[in-house]
């Protein structure tokens, strides 16, 4: 049974309030003065405290609140202000009271307040417990976490970091693929070598070829000097091919040959140049679907995906959202030279319930904005973007109970499959895993629904 400490100097009020709380399922320990309340806090564990502010004697409700903050930081204290004194209400807030209520109020209102402050206290406790990442976590805020999904990534990093094998990083945009690539480079025997990255989707085929392999003077109109390509510049280190799933199809055979031979020929050149760099590729696309659609070479896929690390979306990482948010708060507060210490319970609740389609990148931007806007020493819900504050999760598959609106089982299956596919950002592999289908079966169903390969449902 839930235990609650009730502190009220008026015996009649104490008995009435205690009886109402017992009816609501609480085990109530009721005392009449502040000293007795402090003694009970030393002897027993409680889920909440309700106390008058003005108790008489040398220990009032404010003192109880401050003592609870020092010795039981996860214990919410509700203070009662029978005189409706504004100065006392402000003092209660400064003493870190979870709430300040003005009697009279009914039992249901008090129960609602208790439910809210206990939930808020649990969120705050979660934030505090999550502040220390696992020992093997990469030294980057963007990849902190304790969830099973992210600790599995840490484990793979430890096992493959020192190997020279090519690695393919998959996952939605914003999940931290470049962070993982740098963590792999830092764990390898090439950690003192260069780390070179290129976005394969950011330039047309002819420029991408020149960037990767280099060119000789006069190879094309603007080639006024020789240029060393990124493969050679990454010699002795790591080359990250970001957004490799968007690489033009005409470049893919040349990339495959370079990976097989470990040599490149500059555009316009006749001599091949050897290179010694570890190759890491990253993509937010489903490359297996791209192979099936013939927009990505199968032999190149297997050459890149010697080891595959799939980065989980933030919405699947549970309390990692609050851990990351807390770290971002401290980081941006230090940069802005503001005394912002953490998250209010209401802000934490909003952050924890949002689905984060932009993943860690979106969370980072959200917290940077909140720290810049907040006027308090904690980020409040009002400081968060409107999309986070007003987010609601909708799970309804059927529009109504009206018989004319009801649909077939096939239609329900279609709606659910498309909703899962949208939730995972269009990843056929992840959707198939969640749905318990093999990929070929899922591809056939999506083709029947008219969803093009690589597309995300609207």
Short mmCIF file of C-alpha atoms in Angstrom, two decimals:
data_model
loop_
_atom_site.label_atom_id
_atom_site.label_comp_id
_atom_site.label_asym_id
_atom_site.label_seq_id
_atom_site.Cartn_x
_atom_site.Cartn_y
_atom_site.Cartn_z
CA UNK A 1 0.00 0.00 0.00
CA UNK A 2 1.20 3.52 -0.82
CA UNK A 3 2.50 5.41 2.23
CA UNK A 4 1.84 9.11 2.74
CA UNK A 5 2.90 11.49 5.51
CA UNK A 6 0.19 13.97 6.54
CA UNK A 7 1.18 16.96 8.72
CA UNK A 8 -1.63 19.16 10.10
CA UNK A 9 -1.75 21.00 13.40
CA UNK A 10 -5.58 20.95 13.49
CA UNK A 11 -6.64 17.55 14.84
CA UNK A 12 -10.11 17.68 13.27
CA UNK A 13 -8.80 18.63 9.84
CA UNK A 14 -6.04 16.06 10.14
CA UNK A 15 -8.56 13.30 10.86
CA UNK A 16 -10.93 14.33 8.06
CA UNK A 17 -8.20 14.60 5.47
CA UNK A 18 -6.56 11.37 6.62
CA UNK A 19 -9.87 9.49 6.36
CA UNK A 20 -10.41 10.76 2.80
CA UNK A 21 -6.92 9.67 1.80
CA UNK A 22 -7.35 6.21 3.35
CA UNK A 23 -10.52 5.78 1.26
CA UNK A 24 -8.44 6.49 -1.82
CA UNK A 25 -6.07 3.65 -0.99
CA UNK A 26 -3.32 5.41 0.96
CA UNK A 27 -1.65 4.22 4.13
CA UNK A 28 -1.56 7.52 6.03
CA UNK A 29 0.84 8.43 8.83
CA UNK A 30 -0.62 11.57 10.40
CA UNK A 31 1.27 13.89 12.78
CA UNK A 32 0.48 17.30 14.24
CA UNK A 33 3.79 19.20 14.21
CA UNK A 34 6.96 19.69 12.17
CA UNK A 35 9.37 17.96 14.54
CA UNK A 36 7.28 14.79 14.49
CA UNK A 37 7.18 14.98 10.69
CA UNK A 38 11.00 15.18 10.45
CA UNK A 39 11.29 12.21 12.77
CA UNK A 40 8.93 10.17 10.57
CA UNK A 41 10.95 11.08 7.47
CA UNK A 42 14.03 9.63 9.16
CA UNK A 43 12.28 6.41 10.16
CA UNK A 44 10.05 5.53 7.17
CA UNK A 45 9.86 5.77 3.39
CA UNK A 46 6.95 7.69 1.88
CA UNK A 47 5.71 8.31 -1.64
CA UNK A 48 4.51 11.83 -0.84
CA UNK A 49 4.08 14.38 1.95
CA UNK A 50 1.12 16.71 2.51
CA UNK A 51 1.73 19.45 5.06
CA UNK A 52 0.30 22.76 6.21
CA UNK A 53 2.67 25.65 5.64
CA UNK A 54 1.95 27.28 9.02
CA UNK A 55 2.29 24.62 11.69
CA UNK A 56 3.42 26.65 14.67
CA UNK A 57 6.56 25.78 16.58
CA UNK A 58 10.08 25.95 15.21
CA UNK A 59 9.53 23.64 12.20
CA UNK A 60 6.92 24.74 9.67
CA UNK A 61 5.90 23.28 6.31
CA UNK A 62 8.61 25.20 4.49
CA UNK A 63 11.28 23.64 6.72
CA UNK A 64 9.83 20.18 6.08
CA UNK A 65 9.97 20.88 2.35
CA UNK A 66 13.60 22.01 2.50
CA UNK A 67 14.63 19.00 4.61
CA UNK A 68 12.91 16.63 2.19
CA UNK A 69 14.77 18.29 -0.69
CA UNK A 70 18.09 17.67 1.09
CA UNK A 71 17.54 14.11 2.31
CA UNK A 72 14.86 12.70 -0.03
CA UNK A 73 15.17 14.56 -3.37
CA UNK A 74 12.68 12.22 -5.06
CA UNK A 75 9.97 12.79 -2.44
CA UNK A 76 7.26 15.27 -3.55
CA UNK A 77 5.86 17.61 -0.89
CA UNK A 78 2.46 19.30 -1.29
CA UNK A 79 1.99 22.33 0.98
CA UNK A 80 -1.44 23.56 2.08
CA UNK A 81 -2.02 27.31 2.34
CA UNK A 82 -5.36 27.74 4.19
CA UNK A 83 -4.99 31.53 4.45
CA UNK A 84 -4.38 31.90 0.68
CA UNK A 85 -1.38 34.07 1.56
CA UNK A 86 0.46 35.03 -1.63
CA UNK A 87 3.79 35.52 0.11
CA UNK A 88 3.54 32.03 1.62
CA UNK A 89 2.72 30.58 -1.80
CA UNK A 90 5.83 32.19 -3.27
CA UNK A 91 7.90 30.92 -0.34
CA UNK A 92 6.56 27.42 -1.02
CA UNK A 93 7.78 27.59 -4.61
CA UNK A 94 11.22 28.78 -3.48
CA UNK A 95 11.35 25.87 -1.03
CA UNK A 96 10.83 23.49 -4.00
CA UNK A 97 7.34 22.38 -3.00
CA UNK A 98 5.84 20.11 -5.66
CA UNK A 99 2.53 21.98 -5.34
CA UNK A 100 0.79 24.53 -3.13
CA UNK A 101 -2.95 24.08 -2.62
CA UNK A 102 -5.55 26.39 -1.07
CA UNK A 103 -8.36 24.60 0.85
CA UNK A 104 -11.19 23.83 0.58
CA UNK A 105 -10.76 21.14 -2.08
CA UNK A 106 -12.44 17.80 -2.61
CA UNK A 107 -10.77 14.41 -2.33
CA UNK A 108 -10.60 13.91 -6.08
CA UNK A 109 -8.70 17.19 -6.57
CA UNK A 110 -6.19 16.17 -3.91
CA UNK A 111 -5.78 12.72 -5.49
CA UNK A 112 -5.18 14.33 -8.89
CA UNK A 113 -2.50 16.56 -7.38
CA UNK A 114 -0.85 13.56 -5.72
CA UNK A 115 -0.88 11.55 -8.94
CA UNK A 116 0.69 14.45 -10.84
CA UNK A 117 3.46 15.30 -8.38
CA UNK A 118 4.42 11.64 -7.88
CA UNK A 119 4.68 11.13 -11.65
CA UNK A 120 6.77 14.31 -11.93
CA UNK A 121 9.06 13.15 -9.12
CA UNK A 122 9.62 9.81 -10.83
CA UNK A 123 10.59 11.57 -14.05
CA UNK A 124 13.08 13.74 -12.18
CA UNK A 125 14.50 10.67 -10.47
CA UNK A 126 14.91 9.00 -13.86
CA UNK A 127 16.85 12.00 -15.19
CA UNK A 128 19.20 11.91 -12.19
CA UNK A 129 19.84 8.18 -12.48
CA UNK A 130 20.60 8.39 -16.19
CA UNK A 131 23.31 11.02 -16.02
CA UNK A 132 26.24 8.56 -16.04
CA UNK A 133 26.64 6.65 -19.33
CA UNK A 134 28.13 3.14 -19.55
CA UNK A 135 31.93 2.96 -19.38
CA UNK A 136 32.24 1.78 -23.00
CA UNK A 137 30.05 4.57 -24.43
CA UNK A 138 31.69 6.72 -27.13
CA UNK A 139 32.90 10.08 -25.82
CA UNK A 140 30.15 12.01 -27.58
CA UNK A 141 27.00 13.42 -26.07
CA UNK A 142 25.04 12.51 -29.20
CA UNK A 143 25.46 8.77 -28.56
CA UNK A 144 24.96 8.62 -24.79
CA UNK A 145 22.48 6.09 -23.52
CA UNK A 146 21.71 3.10 -21.35
CA UNK A 147 18.89 1.50 -23.34
CA UNK A 148 19.39 -2.05 -24.67
CA UNK A 149 19.18 -0.68 -28.23
CA UNK A 150 22.16 1.66 -27.84
CA UNK A 151 24.26 -0.54 -25.53
CA UNK A 152 24.12 -3.19 -28.27
CA UNK A 153 25.77 -0.62 -30.54
CA UNK A 154 28.49 -0.02 -27.92
CA UNK A 155 29.16 -3.76 -27.83
CA UNK A 156 29.62 -3.96 -31.60
CA UNK A 157 31.89 -0.90 -31.57
CA UNK A 158 34.14 -2.58 -29.00
CA UNK A 159 34.34 -5.78 -31.03
CA UNK A 160 34.94 -4.35 -34.51
CA UNK A 161 36.65 -1.02 -33.79
CA UNK A 162 40.16 -2.41 -34.08
CA UNK A 163 39.52 -4.47 -37.22
CA UNK A 164 40.26 -3.15 -40.75
CA UNK A 165 36.94 -4.49 -42.12
CA UNK A 166 34.54 -2.20 -43.97
CA UNK A 167 31.51 -1.15 -41.97
CA UNK A 168 28.06 -0.08 -43.18
CA UNK A 169 26.14 2.19 -40.80
CA UNK A 170 22.38 2.23 -41.32
CA UNK A 171 19.63 4.15 -39.62
CA UNK A 172 17.35 7.14 -39.94
CA UNK A 173 18.68 10.66 -40.41
CA UNK A 174 19.83 12.17 -37.15
CA UNK A 175 20.63 8.92 -35.33
CA UNK A 176 24.36 9.67 -35.10
CA UNK A 177 25.97 7.71 -37.93
CA UNK A 178 28.94 10.07 -38.26
CA UNK A 179 29.40 9.97 -34.49
CA UNK A 180 29.66 6.17 -34.68
CA UNK A 181 32.05 6.42 -37.63
CA UNK A 182 34.34 8.67 -35.61
CA UNK A 183 34.07 6.30 -32.63
CA UNK A 184 35.13 3.41 -34.88
CA UNK A 185 38.07 5.45 -36.15
CA UNK A 186 39.11 6.31 -32.60
CA UNK A 187 39.14 2.61 -31.66
CA UNK A 188 41.18 1.46 -34.65
CA UNK A 189 44.91 1.05 -35.21
CA UNK A 190 44.55 4.02 -37.61
CA UNK A 191 43.30 6.38 -34.90
CA UNK A 192 46.24 8.75 -35.45
CA UNK A 193 45.55 8.95 -39.18
CA UNK A 194 43.17 11.35 -40.95
CA UNK A 195 39.39 11.07 -40.76
CA UNK A 196 37.95 12.14 -44.12
CA UNK A 197 34.20 12.35 -44.84
CA UNK A 198 32.21 13.05 -47.98
CA UNK A 199 28.46 13.34 -48.58
CA UNK A 200 27.81 11.23 -51.68
CA UNK A 201 24.42 12.86 -52.25
CA UNK A 202 25.68 16.45 -52.25
CA UNK A 203 27.23 16.65 -55.73
CA UNK A 204 26.71 15.42 -59.30
CA UNK A 205 28.47 12.33 -60.63
CA UNK A 206 31.36 14.08 -62.39
CA UNK A 207 32.30 16.17 -59.35
CA UNK A 208 31.89 13.23 -56.99
CA UNK A 209 34.24 11.14 -59.12
CA UNK A 210 36.86 13.92 -59.02
CA UNK A 211 36.48 14.31 -55.25
CA UNK A 212 36.85 10.60 -54.56
CA UNK A 213 39.58 9.66 -57.02
CA UNK A 214 41.26 12.99 -57.80
CA UNK A 215 42.07 14.37 -61.26
CA UNK A 216 45.04 15.43 -63.37
CA UNK A 217 45.68 18.87 -64.79
CA UNK A 218 43.64 19.35 -67.96
CA UNK A 219 41.34 16.37 -67.31
CA UNK A 220 38.37 18.72 -67.83
CA UNK A 221 37.75 22.43 -68.36
CA UNK A 222 38.30 23.63 -64.77
CA UNK A 223 41.11 21.18 -63.94
CA UNK A 224 43.93 23.73 -63.78
CA UNK A 225 46.10 21.65 -61.41
CA UNK A 226 46.44 18.08 -60.23
CA UNK A 227 44.12 17.18 -57.36
CA UNK A 228 44.53 14.39 -54.83
CA UNK A 229 41.33 12.39 -54.24
CA UNK A 230 39.82 11.61 -50.86
CA UNK A 231 40.81 7.93 -51.00
CA UNK A 232 44.48 8.92 -51.12
CA UNK A 233 44.03 11.80 -48.64
CA UNK A 234 42.57 9.29 -46.16
CA UNK A 235 45.68 7.09 -46.47
CA UNK A 236 46.56 5.64 -43.06
CA UNK A 237 43.19 6.67 -41.64
CA UNK A 238 39.45 6.37 -42.25
CA UNK A 239 37.20 7.42 -45.15
CA UNK A 240 33.49 7.90 -44.44
CA UNK A 241 31.19 7.63 -47.47
CA UNK A 242 28.10 9.32 -46.06
CA UNK A 243 24.71 8.91 -47.78
CA UNK A 244 26.25 6.18 -49.95
CA UNK A 245 22.75 4.99 -50.88
CA UNK A 246 22.33 8.18 -52.93
CA UNK A 247 25.53 7.67 -54.92
CA UNK A 248 24.90 7.96 -58.70
CA UNK A 249 24.69 4.54 -60.31
CA UNK A 250 27.41 5.42 -62.86
CA UNK A 251 29.98 5.96 -60.09
CA UNK A 252 29.25 2.69 -58.31
CA UNK A 253 31.34 0.37 -60.57
CA UNK A 254 34.38 2.65 -60.13
CA UNK A 255 33.91 2.67 -56.37
CA UNK A 256 33.62 -1.13 -56.34
CA UNK A 257 36.85 -1.52 -58.28
CA UNK A 258 38.68 0.87 -55.96
CA UNK A 259 37.51 -1.11 -52.92
CA UNK A 260 38.53 -4.42 -54.50
CA UNK A 261 41.95 -3.33 -55.80
CA UNK A 262 42.77 -0.77 -53.08
CA UNK A 263 43.97 1.50 -55.88
CA UNK A 264 42.44 4.52 -57.61
CA UNK A 265 43.02 6.14 -60.97
CA UNK A 266 42.54 9.93 -61.04
CA UNK A 267 40.20 11.34 -63.66
CA UNK A 268 42.30 11.93 -66.79
CA UNK A 269 45.24 9.97 -65.38
CA UNK A 270 46.92 6.81 -66.59
CA UNK A 271 48.63 5.71 -63.37
CA UNK A 272 46.83 4.00 -60.49
CA UNK A 273 47.64 5.17 -56.98
CA UNK A 274 47.48 2.74 -54.03
CA UNK A 275 45.71 3.75 -50.83
CA UNK A 276 45.42 2.26 -47.37
CA UNK A 277 42.31 3.52 -45.62
CA UNK A 278 39.48 1.90 -43.73
CA UNK A 279 36.15 2.42 -45.47
CA UNK A 280 33.01 3.22 -43.51
CA UNK A 281 29.76 3.83 -45.40
CA UNK A 282 26.57 5.31 -44.00
CA UNK A 283 23.03 5.58 -45.32
CA UNK A 284 19.47 6.25 -44.19
CA UNK A 285 18.13 4.22 -47.11
CA UNK A 286 17.18 0.54 -47.18
CA UNK A 287 20.01 -0.70 -49.41
CA UNK A 288 18.52 -4.17 -49.73
CA UNK A 289 15.40 -2.60 -51.21
CA UNK A 290 17.60 -0.44 -53.45
CA UNK A 291 19.41 -3.58 -54.65
CA UNK A 292 16.05 -5.20 -55.41
CA UNK A 293 15.03 -2.06 -57.33
CA UNK A 294 18.37 -2.10 -59.22
CA UNK A 295 19.31 1.39 -58.08
CA UNK A 296 22.26 0.08 -56.04
CA UNK A 297 24.72 -2.60 -57.12
CA UNK A 298 24.47 -5.84 -55.19
CA UNK A 299 28.22 -6.53 -55.41
CA UNK A 300 28.99 -3.06 -54.04
CA UNK A 301 26.49 -3.58 -51.23
CA UNK A 302 28.22 -6.78 -50.11
CA UNK A 303 31.64 -5.12 -50.39
CA UNK A 304 30.54 -2.27 -48.09
CA UNK A 305 28.45 -4.33 -45.66
CA UNK A 306 31.14 -6.65 -44.32
CA UNK A 307 29.91 -5.51 -40.91
CA UNK A 308 26.56 -3.72 -40.56
CA UNK A 309 25.65 -1.57 -37.57
CA UNK A 310 22.03 -0.45 -37.47
CA UNK A 311 21.55 2.64 -35.31
CA UNK A 312 18.24 2.67 -33.43
CA UNK A 313 15.85 5.61 -33.80
CA UNK A 314 15.52 7.76 -30.69
CA UNK A 315 11.85 6.79 -30.19
CA UNK A 316 12.94 3.19 -29.44
CA UNK A 317 15.54 4.17 -26.83
CA UNK A 318 13.22 4.86 -23.87
CA UNK A 319 14.75 6.95 -21.10
CA UNK A 320 17.79 7.79 -23.25
CA UNK A 321 15.72 10.78 -24.40
CA UNK A 322 15.91 12.31 -20.93
CA UNK A 323 19.59 11.44 -20.48
CA UNK A 324 20.47 13.14 -23.75
CA UNK A 325 18.21 16.10 -23.01
CA UNK A 326 19.87 16.65 -19.64
CA UNK A 327 23.34 16.57 -21.20
CA UNK A 328 22.27 19.00 -23.91
CA UNK A 329 20.80 21.34 -21.28
CA UNK A 330 24.11 21.51 -19.42
CA UNK A 331 26.09 21.81 -22.66
CA UNK A 332 24.07 24.70 -24.09
CA UNK A 333 23.71 26.40 -20.71
CA UNK A 334 27.51 26.50 -20.44
CA UNK A 335 27.82 27.88 -23.96
CA UNK A 336 25.20 30.56 -23.29
CA UNK A 337 26.56 31.24 -19.77
CA UNK A 338 23.11 30.69 -18.27
CA UNK A 339 22.43 29.04 -14.90
CA UNK A 340 20.11 26.39 -16.31
CA UNK A 341 20.44 23.14 -14.37
CA UNK A 342 17.97 20.71 -15.91
CA UNK A 343 14.41 19.92 -16.93
CA UNK A 344 11.16 20.67 -15.16
CA UNK A 345 8.97 17.58 -14.62
CA UNK A 346 6.45 18.88 -17.16
CA UNK A 347 9.17 19.42 -19.78
CA UNK A 348 10.58 15.94 -19.12
CA UNK A 349 7.13 14.42 -19.60
CA UNK A 350 6.67 16.20 -22.94
CA UNK A 351 10.11 15.14 -24.16
CA UNK A 352 9.56 11.52 -23.11
CA UNK A 353 6.21 11.23 -24.91
CA UNK A 354 7.28 12.84 -28.22
CA UNK A 355 8.25 10.50 -31.09
CA UNK A 356 11.34 12.42 -32.38
CA UNK A 357 11.12 11.89 -36.15
CA UNK A 358 14.37 13.88 -36.47
CA UNK A 359 16.05 11.72 -33.81
CA UNK A 360 19.01 13.02 -31.77
CA UNK A 361 19.58 15.93 -34.15
CA UNK A 362 16.02 17.16 -33.53
CA UNK A 363 16.37 16.73 -29.77
CA UNK A 364 19.63 18.70 -29.77
CA UNK A 365 18.01 21.58 -31.66
CA UNK A 366 14.96 21.47 -29.38
CA UNK A 367 17.06 21.76 -26.22
CA UNK A 368 19.30 24.47 -27.67
CA UNK A 369 16.18 26.53 -28.38
CA UNK A 370 14.70 25.82 -24.93
CA UNK A 371 17.86 26.85 -23.07
CA UNK A 372 18.02 30.07 -25.08
CA UNK A 373 14.38 30.92 -24.28
CA UNK A 374 14.00 29.85 -20.66
CA UNK A 375 13.83 32.48 -17.92
CA UNK A 376 14.28 29.98 -15.11
CA UNK A 377 16.97 27.64 -13.81
CA UNK A 378 15.11 24.70 -15.40
CA UNK A 379 13.75 24.22 -18.91
CA UNK A 380 9.93 24.35 -18.73
CA UNK A 381 7.33 22.87 -21.05
CA UNK A 382 6.58 26.38 -22.33
CA UNK A 383 10.16 26.64 -23.61
CA UNK A 384 9.75 23.63 -25.91
CA UNK A 385 8.69 23.88 -29.58
CA UNK A 386 4.95 23.77 -30.21
CA UNK A 387 5.19 20.42 -32.04
CA UNK A 388 6.65 18.85 -28.89
CA UNK A 389 4.26 20.55 -26.45
CA UNK A 390 1.13 19.59 -28.40
CA UNK A 391 2.15 16.14 -29.63
CA UNK A 392 -0.45 13.43 -29.20
CA UNK A 393 -0.08 9.77 -30.16
CA UNK A 394 -2.86 8.33 -32.29
CA UNK A 395 -3.30 4.58 -32.56
CA UNK A 396 -6.82 4.37 -34.00
CA UNK A 397 -7.11 2.03 -36.99
CA UNK A 398 -10.89 2.05 -37.36
CA UNK A 399 -12.68 5.36 -37.94
CA UNK A 400 -15.79 4.58 -35.90
CA UNK A 401 -18.16 1.86 -34.72
CA UNK A 402 -20.72 2.68 -37.39
CA UNK A 403 -21.21 -0.50 -39.49
CA UNK A 404 -20.96 1.45 -42.74
CA UNK A 405 -17.48 2.64 -41.71
CA UNK A 406 -16.10 -0.77 -40.76
CA UNK A 407 -13.55 -2.35 -43.08
CA UNK A 408 -12.20 -5.77 -44.05
CA UNK A 409 -9.35 -7.55 -42.28
CA UNK A 410 -7.20 -6.96 -45.37
CA UNK A 411 -7.76 -3.22 -45.05
CA UNK A 412 -6.88 -3.30 -41.33
CA UNK A 413 -3.68 -5.21 -42.17
CA UNK A 414 -2.82 -2.67 -44.87
CA UNK A 415 -3.35 0.31 -42.54
CA UNK A 416 -1.26 -1.26 -39.80
CA UNK A 417 1.62 -2.22 -42.12
CA UNK A 418 1.72 1.28 -43.60
CA UNK A 419 1.62 2.86 -40.14
CA UNK A 420 4.55 0.70 -38.96
CA UNK A 421 6.50 1.49 -42.14
CA UNK A 422 5.93 5.22 -41.64
CA UNK A 423 6.92 4.99 -37.95
CA UNK A 424 10.31 3.48 -38.87
CA UNK A 425 11.04 6.08 -41.51
CA UNK A 426 10.41 3.76 -44.48
CA UNK A 427 12.95 1.07 -43.48
CA UNK A 428 11.64 -2.20 -44.94
CA UNK A 429 14.09 -4.22 -42.85
CA UNK A 430 12.98 -2.66 -39.55
CA UNK A 431 9.29 -2.81 -40.50
CA UNK A 432 9.58 -6.51 -41.39
CA UNK A 433 11.23 -7.20 -38.03
CA UNK A 434 8.46 -5.43 -36.09
CA UNK A 435 5.68 -7.06 -38.13
CA UNK A 436 7.19 -10.55 -37.91
CA UNK A 437 7.34 -10.90 -41.71
CA UNK A 438 10.19 -11.86 -43.97
CA UNK A 439 11.30 -9.03 -46.26
CA UNK A 440 10.08 -10.67 -49.47
CA UNK A 441 6.57 -11.02 -48.04
CA UNK A 442 6.59 -7.39 -46.95
CA UNK A 443 7.84 -6.24 -50.38
CA UNK A 444 5.00 -8.16 -52.09
CA UNK A 445 2.38 -6.60 -49.81
CA UNK A 446 3.76 -3.09 -50.33
CA UNK A 447 3.80 -3.60 -54.07
CA UNK A 448 0.13 -4.59 -53.85
CA UNK A 449 -0.58 -1.42 -51.83
CA UNK A 450 1.13 0.70 -54.49
CA UNK A 451 4.06 1.81 -52.29
CA UNK A 452 7.12 2.30 -54.48
CA UNK A 453 10.45 0.80 -53.43
CA UNK A 454 12.35 3.18 -51.15
CA UNK A 455 9.28 5.38 -50.59
CA UNK A 456 7.80 6.24 -47.18
CA UNK A 457 3.99 6.13 -46.85
CA UNK A 458 2.34 9.56 -46.50
#
